[in-house]
Tab-separated table of C-alpha atoms in Angstrom:
chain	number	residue	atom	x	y	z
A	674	UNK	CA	116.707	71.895	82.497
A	675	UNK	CA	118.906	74.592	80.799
A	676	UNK	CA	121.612	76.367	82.443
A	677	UNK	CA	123.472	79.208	81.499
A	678	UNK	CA	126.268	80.423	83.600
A	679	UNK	CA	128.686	82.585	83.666
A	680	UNK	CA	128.639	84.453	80.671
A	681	UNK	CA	128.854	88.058	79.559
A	682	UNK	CA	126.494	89.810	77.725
A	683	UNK	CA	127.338	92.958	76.231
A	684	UNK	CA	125.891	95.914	74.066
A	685	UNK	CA	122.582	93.297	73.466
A	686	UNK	CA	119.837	95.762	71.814
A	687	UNK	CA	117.036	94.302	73.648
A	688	UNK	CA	117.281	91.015	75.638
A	689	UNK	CA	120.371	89.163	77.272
A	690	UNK	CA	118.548	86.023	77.883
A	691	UNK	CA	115.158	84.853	76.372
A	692	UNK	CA	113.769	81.333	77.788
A	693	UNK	CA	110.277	80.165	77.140
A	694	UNK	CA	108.677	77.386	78.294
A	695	UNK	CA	111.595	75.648	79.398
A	696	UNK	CA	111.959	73.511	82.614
A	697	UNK	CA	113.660	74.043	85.709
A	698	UNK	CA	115.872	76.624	84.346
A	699	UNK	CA	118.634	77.936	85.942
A	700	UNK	CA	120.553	81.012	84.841
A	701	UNK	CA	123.795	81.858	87.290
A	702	UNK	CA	126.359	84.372	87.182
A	703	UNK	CA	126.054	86.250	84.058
A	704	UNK	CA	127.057	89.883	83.192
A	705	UNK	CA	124.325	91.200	80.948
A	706	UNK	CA	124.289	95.054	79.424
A	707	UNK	CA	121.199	95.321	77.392
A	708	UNK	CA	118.613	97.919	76.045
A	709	UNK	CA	115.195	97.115	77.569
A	710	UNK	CA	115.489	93.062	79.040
A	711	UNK	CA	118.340	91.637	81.104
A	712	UNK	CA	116.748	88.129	81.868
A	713	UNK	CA	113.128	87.103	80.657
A	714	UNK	CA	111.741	83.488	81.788
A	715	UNK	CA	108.428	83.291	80.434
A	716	UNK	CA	105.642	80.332	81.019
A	717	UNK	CA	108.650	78.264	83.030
A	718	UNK	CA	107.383	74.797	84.275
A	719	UNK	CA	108.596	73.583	88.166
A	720	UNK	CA	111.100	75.867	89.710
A	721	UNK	CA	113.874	77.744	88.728
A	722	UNK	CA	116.487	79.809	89.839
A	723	UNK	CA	117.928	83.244	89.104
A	724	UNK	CA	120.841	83.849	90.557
A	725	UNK	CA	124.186	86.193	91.412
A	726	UNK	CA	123.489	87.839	87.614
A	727	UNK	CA	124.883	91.629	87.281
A	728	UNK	CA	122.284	93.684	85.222
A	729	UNK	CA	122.658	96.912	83.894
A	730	UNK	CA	119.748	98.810	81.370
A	731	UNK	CA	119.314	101.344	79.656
A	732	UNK	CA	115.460	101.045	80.941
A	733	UNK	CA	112.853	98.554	80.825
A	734	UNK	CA	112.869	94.990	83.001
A	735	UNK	CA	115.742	93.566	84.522
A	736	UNK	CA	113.892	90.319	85.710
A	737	UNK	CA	111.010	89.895	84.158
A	738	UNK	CA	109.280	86.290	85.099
A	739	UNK	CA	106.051	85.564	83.333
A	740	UNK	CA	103.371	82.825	83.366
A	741	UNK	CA	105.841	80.620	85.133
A	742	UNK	CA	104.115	77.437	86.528
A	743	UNK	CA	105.764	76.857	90.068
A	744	UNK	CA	104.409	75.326	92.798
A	745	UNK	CA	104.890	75.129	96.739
A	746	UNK	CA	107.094	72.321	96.260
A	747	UNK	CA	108.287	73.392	93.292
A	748	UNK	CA	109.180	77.370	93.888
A	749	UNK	CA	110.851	80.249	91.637
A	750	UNK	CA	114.090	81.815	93.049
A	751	UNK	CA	115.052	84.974	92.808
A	752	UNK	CA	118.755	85.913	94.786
A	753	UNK	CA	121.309	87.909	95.121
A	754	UNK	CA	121.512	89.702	91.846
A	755	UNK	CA	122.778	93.151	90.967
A	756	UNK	CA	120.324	94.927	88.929
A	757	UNK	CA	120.559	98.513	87.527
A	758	UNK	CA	117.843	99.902	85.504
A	759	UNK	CA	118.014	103.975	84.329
A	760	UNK	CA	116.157	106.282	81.589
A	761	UNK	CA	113.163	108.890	81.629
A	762	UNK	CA	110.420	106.099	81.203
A	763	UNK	CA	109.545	102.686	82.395
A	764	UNK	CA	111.795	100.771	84.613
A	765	UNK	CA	111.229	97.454	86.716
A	766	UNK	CA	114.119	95.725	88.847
A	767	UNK	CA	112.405	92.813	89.615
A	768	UNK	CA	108.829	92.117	87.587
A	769	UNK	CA	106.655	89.516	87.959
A	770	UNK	CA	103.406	88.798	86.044
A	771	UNK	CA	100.767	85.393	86.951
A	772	UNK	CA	104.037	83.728	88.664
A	773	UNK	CA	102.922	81.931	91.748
A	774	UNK	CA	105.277	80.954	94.640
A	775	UNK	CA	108.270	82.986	93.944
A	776	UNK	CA	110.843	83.882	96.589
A	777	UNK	CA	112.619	86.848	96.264
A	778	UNK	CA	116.159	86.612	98.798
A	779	UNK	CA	119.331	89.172	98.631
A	780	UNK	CA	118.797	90.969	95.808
A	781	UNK	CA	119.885	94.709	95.553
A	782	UNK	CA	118.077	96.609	93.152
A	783	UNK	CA	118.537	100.320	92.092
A	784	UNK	CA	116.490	102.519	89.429
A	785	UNK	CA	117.423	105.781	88.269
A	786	UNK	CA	114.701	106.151	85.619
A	787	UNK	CA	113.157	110.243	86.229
A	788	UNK	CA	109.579	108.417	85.718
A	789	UNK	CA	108.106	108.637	89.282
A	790	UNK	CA	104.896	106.645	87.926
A	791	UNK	CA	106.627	104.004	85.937
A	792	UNK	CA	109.797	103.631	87.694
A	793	UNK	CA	109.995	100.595	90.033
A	794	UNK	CA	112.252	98.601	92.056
A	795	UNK	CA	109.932	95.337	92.574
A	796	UNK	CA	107.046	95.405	90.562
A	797	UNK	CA	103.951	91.862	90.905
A	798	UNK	CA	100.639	91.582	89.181
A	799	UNK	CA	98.284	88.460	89.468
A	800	UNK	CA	100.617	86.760	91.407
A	801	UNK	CA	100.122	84.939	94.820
A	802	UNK	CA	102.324	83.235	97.532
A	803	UNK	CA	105.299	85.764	97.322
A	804	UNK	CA	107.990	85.924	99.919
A	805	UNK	CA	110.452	89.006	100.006
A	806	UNK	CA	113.532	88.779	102.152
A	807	UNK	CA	117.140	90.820	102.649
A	808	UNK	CA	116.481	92.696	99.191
A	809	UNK	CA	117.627	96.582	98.518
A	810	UNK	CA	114.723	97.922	96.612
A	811	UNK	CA	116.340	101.565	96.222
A	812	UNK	CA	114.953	104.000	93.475
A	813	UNK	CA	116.762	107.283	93.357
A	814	UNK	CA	114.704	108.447	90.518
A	815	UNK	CA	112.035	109.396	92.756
A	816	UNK	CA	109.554	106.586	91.625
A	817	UNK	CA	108.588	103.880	93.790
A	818	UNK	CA	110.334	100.914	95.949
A	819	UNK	CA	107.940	98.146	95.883
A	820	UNK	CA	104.853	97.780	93.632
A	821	UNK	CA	102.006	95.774	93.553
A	822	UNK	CA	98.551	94.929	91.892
A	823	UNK	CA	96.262	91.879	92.364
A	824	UNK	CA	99.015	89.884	94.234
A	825	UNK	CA	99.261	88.133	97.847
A	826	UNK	CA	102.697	88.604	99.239
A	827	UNK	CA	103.267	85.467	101.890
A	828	UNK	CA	105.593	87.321	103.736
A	829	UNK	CA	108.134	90.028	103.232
A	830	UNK	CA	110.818	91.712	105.546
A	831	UNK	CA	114.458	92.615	106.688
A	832	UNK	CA	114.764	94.996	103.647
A	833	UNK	CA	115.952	97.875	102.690
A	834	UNK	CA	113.124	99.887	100.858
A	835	UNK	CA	113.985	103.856	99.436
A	836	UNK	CA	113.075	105.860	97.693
A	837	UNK	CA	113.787	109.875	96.775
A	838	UNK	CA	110.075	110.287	95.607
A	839	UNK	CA	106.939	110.904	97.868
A	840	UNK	CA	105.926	107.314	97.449
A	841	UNK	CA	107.510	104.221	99.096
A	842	UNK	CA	105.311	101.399	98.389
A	843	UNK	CA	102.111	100.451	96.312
A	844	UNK	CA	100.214	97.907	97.739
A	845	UNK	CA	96.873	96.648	95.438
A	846	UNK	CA	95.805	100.197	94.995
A	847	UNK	CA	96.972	102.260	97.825
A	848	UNK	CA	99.535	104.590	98.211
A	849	UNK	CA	101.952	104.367	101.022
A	850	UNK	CA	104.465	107.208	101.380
A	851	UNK	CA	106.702	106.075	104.120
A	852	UNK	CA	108.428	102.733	105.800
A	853	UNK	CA	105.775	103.040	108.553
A	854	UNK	CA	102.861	103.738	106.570
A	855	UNK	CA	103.462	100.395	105.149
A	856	UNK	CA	104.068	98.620	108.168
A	857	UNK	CA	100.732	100.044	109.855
A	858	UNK	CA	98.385	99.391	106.390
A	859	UNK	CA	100.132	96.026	105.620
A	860	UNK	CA	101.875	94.249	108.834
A	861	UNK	CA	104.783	93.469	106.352
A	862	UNK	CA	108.512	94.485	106.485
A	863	UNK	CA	108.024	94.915	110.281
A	864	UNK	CA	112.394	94.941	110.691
A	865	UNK	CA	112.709	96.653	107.150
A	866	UNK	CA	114.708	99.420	107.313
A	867	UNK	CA	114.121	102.788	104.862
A	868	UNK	CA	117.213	104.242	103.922
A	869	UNK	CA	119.754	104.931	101.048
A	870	UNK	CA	121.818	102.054	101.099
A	871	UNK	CA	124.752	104.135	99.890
A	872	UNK	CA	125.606	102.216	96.479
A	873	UNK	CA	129.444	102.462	95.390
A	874	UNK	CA	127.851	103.776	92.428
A	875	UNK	CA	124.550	103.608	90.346
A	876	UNK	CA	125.679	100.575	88.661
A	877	UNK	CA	128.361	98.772	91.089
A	878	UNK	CA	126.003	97.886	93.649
A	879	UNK	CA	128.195	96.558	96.406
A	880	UNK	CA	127.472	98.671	99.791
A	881	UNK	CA	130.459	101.932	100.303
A	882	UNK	CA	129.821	101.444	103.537
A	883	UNK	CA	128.541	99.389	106.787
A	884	UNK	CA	124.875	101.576	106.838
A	885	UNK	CA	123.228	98.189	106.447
A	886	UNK	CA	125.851	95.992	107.801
């Protein structure tokens, strides 16, 4: 499969790194400054991996993973990148769109897009088997945390989920405006944690303090 590692990526207009149907992909340590896509892995076969990549945007996706063709053997990974996303309009941390069996580990995420509809941390549609654990999903734009249509999440918890708007969490059509909303409605993130996870700054994403430690 292809790997790209560390490498920077600087003042890209729209994508840092494009890879379609490739195979077993891996994509490590890269600093990518784009307009609208920091990493896009569309209609990947067998697993992959995503991994310790910085991420800053003006707005749009930082991870978007499309049409990707894991399997429960053969599973997407998602961990412990840094991903930034700002502007007035549409911004996704993490997105994910028909991608089955993904796992989602360590990432911090934070969005300071103003849109309080289109702004969000982690963001699946028509996706199943999802598993969510040790992530900062923070927006301080005010839109939401975590995000979901049409998808089955496996199992998720031991985050940190915040947000500065009046919705935490979307979960296949409902609303959920708090930590224990979510946990009552759902039975997920049961030791997730809602609170700002004091970023050094809106892009350096490494914690000021031991809040989380």
């Amino acid at each position: 499969g292809i790997n790209i590692d560390s490498n920077s990526f600087t003042n890209v207009g729209y994508s840092g790194i494009y890879l379609q149907r490739s195979m077993s992909s891996q994509v490590s340590n890269n600093s990518i400054y784009a307009g609208s896509r920091g990493i896009q892995l569309i209609s990947n076969e067998n697993s992959y991996k995503l991994t310790g990549n910085k991420i800053t945007l003006e707005n749009g996706r930082g991870i978007y993973v499309g049409s990707t063709l894991s399997t429960e053997t053969n599973m997407g990974l998602i961990s412990n990148n840094f991903i930034s996303v700002g502007g007035v309009g549409e911004a996704q941390g993490i997105y994910l769109v028909t991608s089955d069996f993904q796992n989602i580990y360590h990432n911090s995420i934070n969005i300071t897009s103003t849109s309080t509809s289109d702004g969000r941390a982690f963001y699946s549609s028509s996706s199943d088997h999802i598993s969510l654990y040790n992530n900062i999903f923070n927006n301080s734009g005010g839109g939401y945390s975590f995000y979901t249509t049409t998808t089955i999440v496996d199992s998720s918890d031991y985050n940190d989920l915040y947000t500065t708007g009046s919705n935490l969490a979307h979960i296949n059509g409902t609303d959920y405006t708090n930590l224990g909303a979510l946990q009552s409605g759902e039975s997920l993130d049961l030791n997730t944690v809602s609170t700002d996870p004091g970023f050094v700054s809106e892009t350096d994403l490494h914690l000021a303090d031991d809040t989380l430690a």
